[in-house]
mmCIF file of C-alpha atoms and ligand atoms in Angstrom:
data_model
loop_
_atom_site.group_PDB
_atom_site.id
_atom_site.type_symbol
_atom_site.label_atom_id
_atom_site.label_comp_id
_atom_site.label_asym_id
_atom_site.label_seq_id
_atom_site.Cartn_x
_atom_site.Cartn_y
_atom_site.Cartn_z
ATOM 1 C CA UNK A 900 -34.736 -60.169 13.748
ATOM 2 C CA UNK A 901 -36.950 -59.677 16.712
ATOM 3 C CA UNK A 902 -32.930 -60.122 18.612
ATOM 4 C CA UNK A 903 -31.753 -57.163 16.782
ATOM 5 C CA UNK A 904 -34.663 -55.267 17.332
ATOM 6 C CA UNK A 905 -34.373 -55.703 21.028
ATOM 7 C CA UNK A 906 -30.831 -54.396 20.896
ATOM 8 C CA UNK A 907 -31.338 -51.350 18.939
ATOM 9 C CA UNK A 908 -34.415 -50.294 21.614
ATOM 10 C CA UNK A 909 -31.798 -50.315 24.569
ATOM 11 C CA UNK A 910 -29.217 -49.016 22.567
ATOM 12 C CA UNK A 911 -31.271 -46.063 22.071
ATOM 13 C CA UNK A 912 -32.990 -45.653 25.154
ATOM 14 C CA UNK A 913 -29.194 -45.711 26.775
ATOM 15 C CA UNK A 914 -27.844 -43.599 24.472
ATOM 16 C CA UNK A 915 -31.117 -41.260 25.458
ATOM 17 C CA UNK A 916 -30.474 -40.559 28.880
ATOM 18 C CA UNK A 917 -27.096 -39.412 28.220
ATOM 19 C CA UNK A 918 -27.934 -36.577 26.096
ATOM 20 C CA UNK A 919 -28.144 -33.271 27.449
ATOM 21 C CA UNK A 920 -28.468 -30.629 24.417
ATOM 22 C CA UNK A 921 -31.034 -30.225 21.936
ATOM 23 C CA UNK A 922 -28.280 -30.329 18.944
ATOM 24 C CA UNK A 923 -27.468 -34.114 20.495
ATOM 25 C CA UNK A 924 -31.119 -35.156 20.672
ATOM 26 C CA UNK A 925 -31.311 -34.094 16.461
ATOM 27 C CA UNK A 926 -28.518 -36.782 15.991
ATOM 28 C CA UNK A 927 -29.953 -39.077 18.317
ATOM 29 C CA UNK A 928 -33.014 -38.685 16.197
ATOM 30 C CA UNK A 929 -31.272 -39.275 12.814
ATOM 31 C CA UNK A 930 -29.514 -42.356 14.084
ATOM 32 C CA UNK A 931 -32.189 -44.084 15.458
ATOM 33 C CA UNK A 932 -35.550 -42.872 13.701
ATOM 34 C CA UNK A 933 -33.979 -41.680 10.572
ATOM 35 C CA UNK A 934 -34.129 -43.038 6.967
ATOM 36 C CA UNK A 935 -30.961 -44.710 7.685
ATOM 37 C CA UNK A 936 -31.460 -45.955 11.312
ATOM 38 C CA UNK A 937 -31.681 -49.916 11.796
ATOM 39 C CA UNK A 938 -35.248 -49.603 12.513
ATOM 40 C CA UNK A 939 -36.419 -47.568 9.675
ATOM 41 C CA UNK A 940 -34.260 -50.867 7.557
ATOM 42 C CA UNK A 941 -36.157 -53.733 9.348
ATOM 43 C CA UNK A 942 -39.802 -51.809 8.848
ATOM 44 C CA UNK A 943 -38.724 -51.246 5.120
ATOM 45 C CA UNK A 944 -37.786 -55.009 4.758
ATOM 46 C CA UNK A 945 -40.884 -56.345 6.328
ATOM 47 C CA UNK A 946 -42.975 -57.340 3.000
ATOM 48 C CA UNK A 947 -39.999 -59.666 2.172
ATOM 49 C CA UNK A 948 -39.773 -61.558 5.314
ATOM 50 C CA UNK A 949 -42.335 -65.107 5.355
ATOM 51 C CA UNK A 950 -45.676 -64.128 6.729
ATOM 52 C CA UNK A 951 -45.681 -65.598 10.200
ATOM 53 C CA UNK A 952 -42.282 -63.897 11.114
ATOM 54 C CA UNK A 953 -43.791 -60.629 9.339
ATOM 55 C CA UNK A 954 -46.426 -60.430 11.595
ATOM 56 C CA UNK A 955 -44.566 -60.920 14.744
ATOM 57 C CA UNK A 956 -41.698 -58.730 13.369
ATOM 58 C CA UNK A 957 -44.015 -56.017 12.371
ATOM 59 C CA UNK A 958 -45.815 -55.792 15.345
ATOM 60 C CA UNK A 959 -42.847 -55.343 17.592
ATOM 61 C CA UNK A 960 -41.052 -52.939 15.284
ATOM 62 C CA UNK A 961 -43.857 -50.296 15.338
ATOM 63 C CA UNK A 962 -43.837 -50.683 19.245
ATOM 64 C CA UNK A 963 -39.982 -49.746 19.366
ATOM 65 C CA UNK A 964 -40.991 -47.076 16.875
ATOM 66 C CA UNK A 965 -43.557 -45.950 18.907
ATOM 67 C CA UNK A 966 -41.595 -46.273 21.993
ATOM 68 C CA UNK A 967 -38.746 -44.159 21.070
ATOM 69 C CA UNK A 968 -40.999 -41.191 19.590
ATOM 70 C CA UNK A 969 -42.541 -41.055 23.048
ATOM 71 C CA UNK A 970 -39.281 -41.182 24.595
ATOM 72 C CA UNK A 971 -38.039 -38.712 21.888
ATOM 73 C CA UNK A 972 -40.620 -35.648 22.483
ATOM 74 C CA UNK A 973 -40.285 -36.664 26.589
ATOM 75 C CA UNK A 974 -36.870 -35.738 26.379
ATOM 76 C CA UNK A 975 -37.167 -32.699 23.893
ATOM 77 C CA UNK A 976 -39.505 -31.423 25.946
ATOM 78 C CA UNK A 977 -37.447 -31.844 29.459
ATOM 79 C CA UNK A 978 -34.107 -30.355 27.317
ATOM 80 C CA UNK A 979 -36.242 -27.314 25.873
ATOM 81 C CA UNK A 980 -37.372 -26.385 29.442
ATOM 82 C CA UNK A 981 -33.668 -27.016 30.523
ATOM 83 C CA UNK A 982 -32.091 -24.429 27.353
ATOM 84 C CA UNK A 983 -34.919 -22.029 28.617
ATOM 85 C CA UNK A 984 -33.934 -21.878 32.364
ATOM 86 C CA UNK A 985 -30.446 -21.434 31.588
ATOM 87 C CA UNK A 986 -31.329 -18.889 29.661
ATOM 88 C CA UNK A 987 -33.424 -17.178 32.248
ATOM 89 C CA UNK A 988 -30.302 -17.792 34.616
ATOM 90 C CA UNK A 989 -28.000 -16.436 32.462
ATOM 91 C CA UNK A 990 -30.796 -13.124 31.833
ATOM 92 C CA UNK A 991 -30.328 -12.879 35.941
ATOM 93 C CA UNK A 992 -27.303 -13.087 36.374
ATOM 94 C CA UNK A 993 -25.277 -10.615 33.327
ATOM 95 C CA UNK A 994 -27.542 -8.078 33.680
ATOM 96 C CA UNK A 995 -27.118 -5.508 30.551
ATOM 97 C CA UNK A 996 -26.630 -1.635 31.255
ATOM 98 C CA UNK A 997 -28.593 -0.319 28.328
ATOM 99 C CA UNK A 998 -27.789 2.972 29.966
ATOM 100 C CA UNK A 999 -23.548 2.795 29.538
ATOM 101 C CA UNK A 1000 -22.103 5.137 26.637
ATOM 102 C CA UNK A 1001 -21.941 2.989 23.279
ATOM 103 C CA UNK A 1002 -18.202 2.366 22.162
ATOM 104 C CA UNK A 1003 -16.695 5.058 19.530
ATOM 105 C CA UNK A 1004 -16.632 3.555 16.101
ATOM 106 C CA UNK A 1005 -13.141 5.256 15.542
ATOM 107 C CA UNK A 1006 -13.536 7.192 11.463
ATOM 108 C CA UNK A 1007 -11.208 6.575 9.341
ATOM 109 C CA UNK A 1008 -9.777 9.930 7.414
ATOM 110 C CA UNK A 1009 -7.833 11.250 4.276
ATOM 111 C CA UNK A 1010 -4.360 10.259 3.851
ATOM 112 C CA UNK A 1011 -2.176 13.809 3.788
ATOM 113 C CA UNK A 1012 -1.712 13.647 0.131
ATOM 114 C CA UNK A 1013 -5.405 12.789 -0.880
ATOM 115 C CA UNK A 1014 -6.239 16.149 1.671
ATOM 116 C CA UNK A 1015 -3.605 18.042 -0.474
ATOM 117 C CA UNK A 1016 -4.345 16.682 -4.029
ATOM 118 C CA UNK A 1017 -7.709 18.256 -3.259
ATOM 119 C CA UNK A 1018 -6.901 21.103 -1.461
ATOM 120 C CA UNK A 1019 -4.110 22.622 -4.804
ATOM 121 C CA UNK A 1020 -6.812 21.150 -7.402
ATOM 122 C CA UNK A 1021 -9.447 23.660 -5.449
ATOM 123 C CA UNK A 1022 -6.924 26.714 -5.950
ATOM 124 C CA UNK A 1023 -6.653 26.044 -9.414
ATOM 125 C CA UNK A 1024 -10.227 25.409 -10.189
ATOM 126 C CA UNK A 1025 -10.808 28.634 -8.674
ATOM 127 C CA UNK A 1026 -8.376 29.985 -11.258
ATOM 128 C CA UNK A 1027 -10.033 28.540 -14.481
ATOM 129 C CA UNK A 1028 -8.157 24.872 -14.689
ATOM 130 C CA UNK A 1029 -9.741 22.019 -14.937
ATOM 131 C CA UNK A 1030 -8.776 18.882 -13.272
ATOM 132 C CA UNK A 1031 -7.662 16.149 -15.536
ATOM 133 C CA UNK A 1032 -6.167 12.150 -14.723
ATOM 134 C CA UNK A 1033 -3.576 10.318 -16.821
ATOM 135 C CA UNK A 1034 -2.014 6.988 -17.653
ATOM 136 C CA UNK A 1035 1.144 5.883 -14.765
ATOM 137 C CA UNK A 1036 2.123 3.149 -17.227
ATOM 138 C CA UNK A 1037 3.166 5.239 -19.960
ATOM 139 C CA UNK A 1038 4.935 5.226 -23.522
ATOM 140 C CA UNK A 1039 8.857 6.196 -24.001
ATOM 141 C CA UNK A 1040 7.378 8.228 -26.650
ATOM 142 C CA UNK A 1041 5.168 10.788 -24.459
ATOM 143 C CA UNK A 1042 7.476 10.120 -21.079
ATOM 144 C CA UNK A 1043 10.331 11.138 -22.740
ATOM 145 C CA UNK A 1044 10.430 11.818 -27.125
ATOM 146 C CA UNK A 1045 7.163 14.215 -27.160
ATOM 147 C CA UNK A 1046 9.088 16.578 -24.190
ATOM 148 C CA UNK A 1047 12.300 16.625 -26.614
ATOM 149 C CA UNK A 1048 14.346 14.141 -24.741
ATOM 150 C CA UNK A 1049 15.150 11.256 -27.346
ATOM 151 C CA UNK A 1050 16.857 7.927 -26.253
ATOM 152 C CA UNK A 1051 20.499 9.909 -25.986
ATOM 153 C CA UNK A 1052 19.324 12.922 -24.385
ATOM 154 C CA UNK A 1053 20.996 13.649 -21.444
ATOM 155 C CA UNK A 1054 17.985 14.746 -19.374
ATOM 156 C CA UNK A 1055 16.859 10.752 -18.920
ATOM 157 C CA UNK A 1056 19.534 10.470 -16.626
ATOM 158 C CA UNK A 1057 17.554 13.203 -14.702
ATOM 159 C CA UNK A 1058 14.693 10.846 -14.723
ATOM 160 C CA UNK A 1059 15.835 7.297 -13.566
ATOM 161 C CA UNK A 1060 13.225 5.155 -14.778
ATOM 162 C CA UNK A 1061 11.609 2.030 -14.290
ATOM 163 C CA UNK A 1062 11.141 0.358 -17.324
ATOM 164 C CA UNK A 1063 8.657 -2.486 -18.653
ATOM 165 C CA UNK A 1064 9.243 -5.992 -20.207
ATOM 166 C CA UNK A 1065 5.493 -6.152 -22.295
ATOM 167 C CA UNK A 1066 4.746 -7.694 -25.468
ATOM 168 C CA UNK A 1067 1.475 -5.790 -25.926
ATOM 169 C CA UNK A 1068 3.026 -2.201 -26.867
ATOM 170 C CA UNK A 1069 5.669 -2.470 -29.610
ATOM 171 C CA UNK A 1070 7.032 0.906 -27.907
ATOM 172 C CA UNK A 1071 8.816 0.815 -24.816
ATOM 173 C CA UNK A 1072 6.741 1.451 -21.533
ATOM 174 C CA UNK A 1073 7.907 2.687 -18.446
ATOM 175 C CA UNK A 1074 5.998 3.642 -15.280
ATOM 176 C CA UNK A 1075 5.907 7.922 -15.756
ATOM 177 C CA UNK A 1076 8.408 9.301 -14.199
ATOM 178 C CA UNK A 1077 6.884 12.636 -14.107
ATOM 179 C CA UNK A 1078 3.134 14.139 -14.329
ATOM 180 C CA UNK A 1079 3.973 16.254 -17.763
ATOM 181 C CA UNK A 1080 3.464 13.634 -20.241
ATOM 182 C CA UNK A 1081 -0.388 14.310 -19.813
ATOM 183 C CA UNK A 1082 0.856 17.987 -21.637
ATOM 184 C CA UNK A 1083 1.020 16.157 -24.577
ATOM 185 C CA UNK A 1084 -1.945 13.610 -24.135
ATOM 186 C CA UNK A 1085 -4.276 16.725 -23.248
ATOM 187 C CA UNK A 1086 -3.351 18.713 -26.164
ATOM 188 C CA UNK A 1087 -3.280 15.868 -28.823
ATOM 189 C CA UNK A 1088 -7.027 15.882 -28.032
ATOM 190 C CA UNK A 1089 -7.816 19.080 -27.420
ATOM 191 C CA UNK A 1090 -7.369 22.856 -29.101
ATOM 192 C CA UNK A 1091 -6.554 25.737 -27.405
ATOM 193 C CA UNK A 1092 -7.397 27.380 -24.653
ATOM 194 C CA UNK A 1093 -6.069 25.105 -22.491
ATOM 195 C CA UNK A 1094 -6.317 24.985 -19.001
ATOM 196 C CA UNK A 1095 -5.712 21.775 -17.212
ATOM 197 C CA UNK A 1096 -4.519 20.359 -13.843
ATOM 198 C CA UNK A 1097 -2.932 16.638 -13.425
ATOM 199 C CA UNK A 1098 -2.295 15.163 -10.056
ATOM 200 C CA UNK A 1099 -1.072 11.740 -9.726
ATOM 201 C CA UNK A 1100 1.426 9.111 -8.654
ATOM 202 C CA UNK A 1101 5.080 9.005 -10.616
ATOM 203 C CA UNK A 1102 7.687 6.110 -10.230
ATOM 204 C CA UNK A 1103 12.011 6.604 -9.965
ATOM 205 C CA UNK A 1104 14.292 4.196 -9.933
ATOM 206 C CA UNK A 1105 16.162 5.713 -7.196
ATOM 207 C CA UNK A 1106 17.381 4.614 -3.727
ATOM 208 C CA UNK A 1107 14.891 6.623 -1.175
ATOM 209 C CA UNK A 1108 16.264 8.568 1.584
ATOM 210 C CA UNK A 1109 15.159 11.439 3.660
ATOM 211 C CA UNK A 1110 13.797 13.282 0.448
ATOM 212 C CA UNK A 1111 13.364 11.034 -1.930
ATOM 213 C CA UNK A 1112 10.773 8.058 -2.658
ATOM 214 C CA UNK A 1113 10.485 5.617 -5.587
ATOM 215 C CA UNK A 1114 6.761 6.654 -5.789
ATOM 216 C CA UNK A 1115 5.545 10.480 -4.960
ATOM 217 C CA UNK A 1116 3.022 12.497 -6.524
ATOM 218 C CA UNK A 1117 2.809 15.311 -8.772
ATOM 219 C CA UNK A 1118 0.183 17.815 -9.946
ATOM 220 C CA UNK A 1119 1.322 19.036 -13.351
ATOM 221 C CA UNK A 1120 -0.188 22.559 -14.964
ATOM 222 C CA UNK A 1121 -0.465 23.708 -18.367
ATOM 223 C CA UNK A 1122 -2.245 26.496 -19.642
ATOM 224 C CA UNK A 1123 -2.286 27.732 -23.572
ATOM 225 C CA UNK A 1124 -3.455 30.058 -25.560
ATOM 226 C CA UNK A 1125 -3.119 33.192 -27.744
ATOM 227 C CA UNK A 1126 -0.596 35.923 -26.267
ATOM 228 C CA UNK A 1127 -0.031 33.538 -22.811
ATOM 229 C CA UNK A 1128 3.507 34.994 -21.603
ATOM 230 C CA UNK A 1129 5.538 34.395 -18.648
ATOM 231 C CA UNK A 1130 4.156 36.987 -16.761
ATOM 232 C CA UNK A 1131 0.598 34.856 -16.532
ATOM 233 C CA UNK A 1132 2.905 31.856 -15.498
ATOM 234 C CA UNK A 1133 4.503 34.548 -12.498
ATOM 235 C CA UNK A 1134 0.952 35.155 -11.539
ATOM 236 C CA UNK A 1135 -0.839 32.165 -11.699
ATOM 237 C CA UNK A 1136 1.758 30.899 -9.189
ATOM 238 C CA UNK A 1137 2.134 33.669 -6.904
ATOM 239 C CA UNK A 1138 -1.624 33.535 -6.288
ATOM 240 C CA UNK A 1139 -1.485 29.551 -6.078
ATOM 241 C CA UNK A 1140 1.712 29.732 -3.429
ATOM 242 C CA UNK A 1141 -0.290 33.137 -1.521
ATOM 243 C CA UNK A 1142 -3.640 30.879 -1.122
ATOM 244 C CA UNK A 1143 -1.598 27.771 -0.292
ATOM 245 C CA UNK A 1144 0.872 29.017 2.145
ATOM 246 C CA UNK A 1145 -0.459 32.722 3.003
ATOM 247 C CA UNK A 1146 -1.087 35.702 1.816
ATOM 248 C CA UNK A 1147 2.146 37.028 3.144
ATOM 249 C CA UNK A 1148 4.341 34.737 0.804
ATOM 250 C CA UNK A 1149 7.155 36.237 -0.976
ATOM 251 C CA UNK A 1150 7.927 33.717 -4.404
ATOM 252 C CA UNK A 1151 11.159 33.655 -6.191
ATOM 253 C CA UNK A 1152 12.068 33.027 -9.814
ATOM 254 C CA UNK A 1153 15.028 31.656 -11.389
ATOM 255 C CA UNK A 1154 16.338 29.914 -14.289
ATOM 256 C CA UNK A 1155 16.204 26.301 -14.536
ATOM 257 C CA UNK A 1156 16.468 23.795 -17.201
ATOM 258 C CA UNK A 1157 13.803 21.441 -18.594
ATOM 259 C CA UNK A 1158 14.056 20.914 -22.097
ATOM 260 C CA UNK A 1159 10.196 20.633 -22.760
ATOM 261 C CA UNK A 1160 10.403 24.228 -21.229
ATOM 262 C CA UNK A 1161 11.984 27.671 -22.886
ATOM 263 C CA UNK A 1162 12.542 29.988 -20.112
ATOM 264 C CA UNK A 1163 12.745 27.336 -17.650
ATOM 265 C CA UNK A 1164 12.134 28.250 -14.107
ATOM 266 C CA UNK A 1165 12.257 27.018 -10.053
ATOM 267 C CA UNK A 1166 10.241 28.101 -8.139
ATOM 268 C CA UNK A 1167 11.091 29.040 -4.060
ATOM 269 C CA UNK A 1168 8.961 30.864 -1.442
ATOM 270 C CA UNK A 1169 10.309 32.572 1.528
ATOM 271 C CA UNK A 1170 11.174 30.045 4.259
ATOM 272 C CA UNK A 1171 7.592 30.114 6.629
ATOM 273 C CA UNK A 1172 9.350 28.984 9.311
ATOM 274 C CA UNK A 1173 12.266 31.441 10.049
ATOM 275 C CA UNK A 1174 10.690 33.903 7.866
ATOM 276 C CA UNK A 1175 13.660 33.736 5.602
ATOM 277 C CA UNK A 1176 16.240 34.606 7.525
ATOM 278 C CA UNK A 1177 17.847 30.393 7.423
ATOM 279 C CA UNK A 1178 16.966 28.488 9.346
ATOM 280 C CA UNK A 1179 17.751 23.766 8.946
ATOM 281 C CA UNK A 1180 14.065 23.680 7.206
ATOM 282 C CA UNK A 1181 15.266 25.724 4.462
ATOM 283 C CA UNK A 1182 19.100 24.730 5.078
ATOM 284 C CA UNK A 1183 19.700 28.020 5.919
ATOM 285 C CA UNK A 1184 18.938 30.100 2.894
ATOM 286 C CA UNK A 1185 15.802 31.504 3.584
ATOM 287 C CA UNK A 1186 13.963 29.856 0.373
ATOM 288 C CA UNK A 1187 12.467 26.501 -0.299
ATOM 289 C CA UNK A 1188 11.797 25.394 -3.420
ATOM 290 C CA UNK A 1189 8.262 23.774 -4.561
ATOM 291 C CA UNK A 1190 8.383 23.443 -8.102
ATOM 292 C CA UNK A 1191 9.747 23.748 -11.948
ATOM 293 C CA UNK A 1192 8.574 25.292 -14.650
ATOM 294 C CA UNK A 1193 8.745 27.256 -17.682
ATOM 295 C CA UNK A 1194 7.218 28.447 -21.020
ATOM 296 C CA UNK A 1195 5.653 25.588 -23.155
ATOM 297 C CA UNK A 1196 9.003 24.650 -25.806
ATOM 298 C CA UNK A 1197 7.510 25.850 -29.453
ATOM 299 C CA UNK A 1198 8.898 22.028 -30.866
ATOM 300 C CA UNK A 1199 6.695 20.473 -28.127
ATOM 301 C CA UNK A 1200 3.640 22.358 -29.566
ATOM 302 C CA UNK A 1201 4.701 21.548 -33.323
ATOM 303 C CA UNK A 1202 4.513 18.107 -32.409
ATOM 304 C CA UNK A 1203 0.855 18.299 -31.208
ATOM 305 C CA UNK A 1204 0.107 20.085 -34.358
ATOM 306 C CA UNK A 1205 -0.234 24.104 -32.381
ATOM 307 C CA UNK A 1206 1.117 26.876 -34.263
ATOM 308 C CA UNK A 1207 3.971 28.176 -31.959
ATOM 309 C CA UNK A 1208 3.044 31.789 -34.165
ATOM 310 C CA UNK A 1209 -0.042 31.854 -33.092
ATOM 311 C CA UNK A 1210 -0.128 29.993 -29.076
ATOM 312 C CA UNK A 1211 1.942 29.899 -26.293
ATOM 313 C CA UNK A 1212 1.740 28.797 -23.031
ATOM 314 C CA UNK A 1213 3.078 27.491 -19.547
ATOM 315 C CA UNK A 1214 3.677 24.613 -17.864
ATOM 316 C CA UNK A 1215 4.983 23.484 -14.348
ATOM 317 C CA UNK A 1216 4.914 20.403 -11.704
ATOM 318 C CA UNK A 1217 5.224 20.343 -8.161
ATOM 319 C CA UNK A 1218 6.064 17.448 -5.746
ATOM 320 C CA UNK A 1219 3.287 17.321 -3.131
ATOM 321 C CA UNK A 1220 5.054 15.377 -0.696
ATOM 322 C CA UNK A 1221 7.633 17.864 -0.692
ATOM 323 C CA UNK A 1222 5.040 20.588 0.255
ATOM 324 C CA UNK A 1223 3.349 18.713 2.827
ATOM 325 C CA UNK A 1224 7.050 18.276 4.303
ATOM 326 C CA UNK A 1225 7.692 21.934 4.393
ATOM 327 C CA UNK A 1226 4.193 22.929 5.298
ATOM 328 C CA UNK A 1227 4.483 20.305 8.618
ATOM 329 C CA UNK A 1228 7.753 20.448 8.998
ATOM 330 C CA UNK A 1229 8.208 16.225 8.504
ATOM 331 C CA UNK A 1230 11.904 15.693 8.243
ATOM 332 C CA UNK A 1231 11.488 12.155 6.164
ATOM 333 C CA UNK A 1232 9.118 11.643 3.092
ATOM 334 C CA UNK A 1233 9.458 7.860 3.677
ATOM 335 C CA UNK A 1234 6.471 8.043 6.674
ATOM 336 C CA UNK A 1235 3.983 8.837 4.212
ATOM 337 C CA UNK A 1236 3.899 5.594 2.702
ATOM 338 C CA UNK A 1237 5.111 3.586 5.468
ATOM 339 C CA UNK A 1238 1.347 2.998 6.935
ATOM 340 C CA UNK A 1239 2.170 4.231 10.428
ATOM 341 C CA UNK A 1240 -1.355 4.499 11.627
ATOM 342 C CA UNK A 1241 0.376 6.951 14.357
ATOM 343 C CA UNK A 1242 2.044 9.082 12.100
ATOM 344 C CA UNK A 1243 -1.069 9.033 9.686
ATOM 345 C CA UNK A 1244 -3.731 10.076 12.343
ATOM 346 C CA UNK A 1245 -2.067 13.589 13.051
ATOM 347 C CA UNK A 1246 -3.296 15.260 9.673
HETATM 348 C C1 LIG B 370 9.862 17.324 -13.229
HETATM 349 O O1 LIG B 370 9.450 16.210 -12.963
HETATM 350 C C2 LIG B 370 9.226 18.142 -14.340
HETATM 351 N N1 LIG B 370 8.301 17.325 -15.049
HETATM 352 C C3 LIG B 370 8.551 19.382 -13.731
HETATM 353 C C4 LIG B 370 8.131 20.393 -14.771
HETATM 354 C C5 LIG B 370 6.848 20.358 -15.294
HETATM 355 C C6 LIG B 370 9.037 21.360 -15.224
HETATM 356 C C7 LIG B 370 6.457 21.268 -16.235
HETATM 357 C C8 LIG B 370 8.658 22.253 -16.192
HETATM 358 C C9 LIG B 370 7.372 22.216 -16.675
HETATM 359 P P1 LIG B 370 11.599 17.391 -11.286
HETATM 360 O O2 LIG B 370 12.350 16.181 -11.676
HETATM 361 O O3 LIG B 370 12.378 18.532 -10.716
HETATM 362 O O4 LIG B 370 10.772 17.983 -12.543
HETATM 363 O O5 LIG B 370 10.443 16.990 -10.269
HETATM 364 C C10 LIG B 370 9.475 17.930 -9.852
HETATM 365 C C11 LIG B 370 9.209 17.738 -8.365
HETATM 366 O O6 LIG B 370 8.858 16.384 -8.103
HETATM 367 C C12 LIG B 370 10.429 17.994 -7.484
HETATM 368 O O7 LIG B 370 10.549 19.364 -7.189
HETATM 369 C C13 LIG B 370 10.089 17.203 -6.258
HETATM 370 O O8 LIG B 370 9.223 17.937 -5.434
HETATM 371 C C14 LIG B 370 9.318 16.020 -6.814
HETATM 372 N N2 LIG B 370 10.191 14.834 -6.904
HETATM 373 C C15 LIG B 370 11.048 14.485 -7.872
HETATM 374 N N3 LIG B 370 11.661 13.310 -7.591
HETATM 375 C C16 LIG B 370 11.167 12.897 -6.410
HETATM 376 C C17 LIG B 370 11.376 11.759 -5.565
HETATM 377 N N4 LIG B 370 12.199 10.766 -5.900
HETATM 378 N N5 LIG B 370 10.683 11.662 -4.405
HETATM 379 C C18 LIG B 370 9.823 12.648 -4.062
HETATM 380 N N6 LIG B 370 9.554 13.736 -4.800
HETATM 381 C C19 LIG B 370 10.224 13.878 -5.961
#
């Protein structure tokens, strides 16, 4: 015993005069004063050893333990100084400039179509609408059946669709492919007047080109009441496309086709960019379309339980991306999505 005890001194005191860092002299510590050290055994073992070899055991065990605590706080102490001076060295030598300019924390900013969600929902909260948010994973039946297109109709082909597999809904669901089923949702819950604007994101199962993405947004309008005609619908939207794109606008009307519509109308202004005299942003006819829409269809306001005698009203829905496109002149709607932090940082 008083062999082993022997070795595990110089083992330690070796081991000692190696170390050079505070974080070694902590193990050092554990190894050979800790609960587990070889020491820290023999002292715990002592009361079953006979009593002569306790003595004699005992008595030279607290000397190594009291030898290697000296030697311990020796050598903290000498490694403390050691950390401190290389501290002070290190103070000397890199000098900091408190006076140099901090770095820029560079601000991150609104993606284009967040700026112009906000910017159309202002106009038309300065006309009386109110801004309202909808389901993307919708129903066949308000997608499609509430805006009189049933499962043959041959407007779905308009509206390519991505379809869902789910097990929760016992009616199809699809991802909307347009902002107007919220026409229906707002006026199953509410009665007239109604004044509401819906931006979101839509989904088409199309291939994307220059003009075309499989998601884009849409803000979709819809205002009824008593004695709404489509003059109000020729107004609302002149004064939306005069505060959006200028006061010197000029806005054309003509017939379109939506079946949840009767009139249905496009809407174009007057090229901004070659003042409509054609120019390869408006393909050379002077206009560029923004939007369709028309006069509320009286079945669509039977099925939410309006009297079509009594209320009318209009509805339309714009493509945003499309407008930021004209109003920047970007030739490919594909960069908005794209994440180009380069293309992103110029709006
Ligand atoms: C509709 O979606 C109708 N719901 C609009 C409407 C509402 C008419 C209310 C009448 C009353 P359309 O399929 O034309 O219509 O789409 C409207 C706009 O969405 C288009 O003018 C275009 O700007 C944008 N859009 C449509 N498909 C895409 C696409 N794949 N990528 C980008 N924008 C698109």
């Amino acid at each position: 015993m008083l062999k082993k005890l022997d070795q595990t001194r110089s083992k330690a005191i070796d081991e000692l005069s190696s170390l050079s860092d505070l974080k070694g002299l902590e193990d050092w510590r554990i190894r050979h004063l800790g609960k587990k050290s070889a020491l820290t055994q023999i002292l715990r073992g002592l009361a079953a050893l006979p009593s002569e070899e306790r003595k004699a055991v005992g008595a030279s065990a607290n000397e190594v333990k009291a030898l290697l605590e000296r030697h311990y706080g020796e050598k903290k102490e000498t490694l403390k100084q050691e950390a401190y001076q290389d501290l002070e060295r290190t103070l000397t030598v890199e000098k900091i400039d408190v006076t140099l300019p901090g770095r820029p924390i560079s601000l991150g900013r609104l993606h284009p179509t967040t700026q112009i969600v906000r910017e159309i929902c202002d106009i038309f909260v300065a006309l009386g609408f109110q801004v309202v948010e909808g389901p993307e994973v919708e129903s066949d039946y308000y997608n499609f059946e509430a805006l009189n297109i049933p499962a043959d109709h041959p407007a779905r082909d308009m509206f390519s669709t991505f379809w869902i597999d789910t097990e929760i809904s016992e009616r199809p669901m699809l991802l909307r492919t347009h902002t107007s089923p919220m026409q229906i949702r707002v006026m199953e819950r509410t009665r007239p007047p109604v004044r509401v604007v819906v931006p979101g994101k839509c989904y088409r199962y199309e291939a994307t080109d220059a003009t075309h993405e499989s998601m884009f947004y849409q803000i979709e309008g819809l205002a009824v009441d008593e004695n709404i005609t489509l003059a109000d619908l020729k107004g609302t939207l002149f004064e939306f496309a005069k505060r959006l794109f200028g006061e010197e606008r000029k806005v054309r009307f003509r017939c379109d086709y939506f079946p949840f519509v009767e009139p249905g109308v496009e809407i174009a202004i007057d090229c901004f960019a070659c003042g409509g005299a054609g120019c390869r942003l408006c393909s050379g006819t002077g206009w560029l379309e923004i939007l369709g829409a028309g006069m509320v269809h009286p079945d669509v306001l039977r099925r939410v339980n309006y009297d079509p005698d009594v209320y009318t009203g209009f509805a339309f829905g714009l493509g945003l991306e499309r407008i930021l496109m004209l109003r920047y002149g970007i030739d490919d709607i594909r960069l908005f999505y794209s994440n180009d932090i380069r293309f992103l940082r110029q709006f």
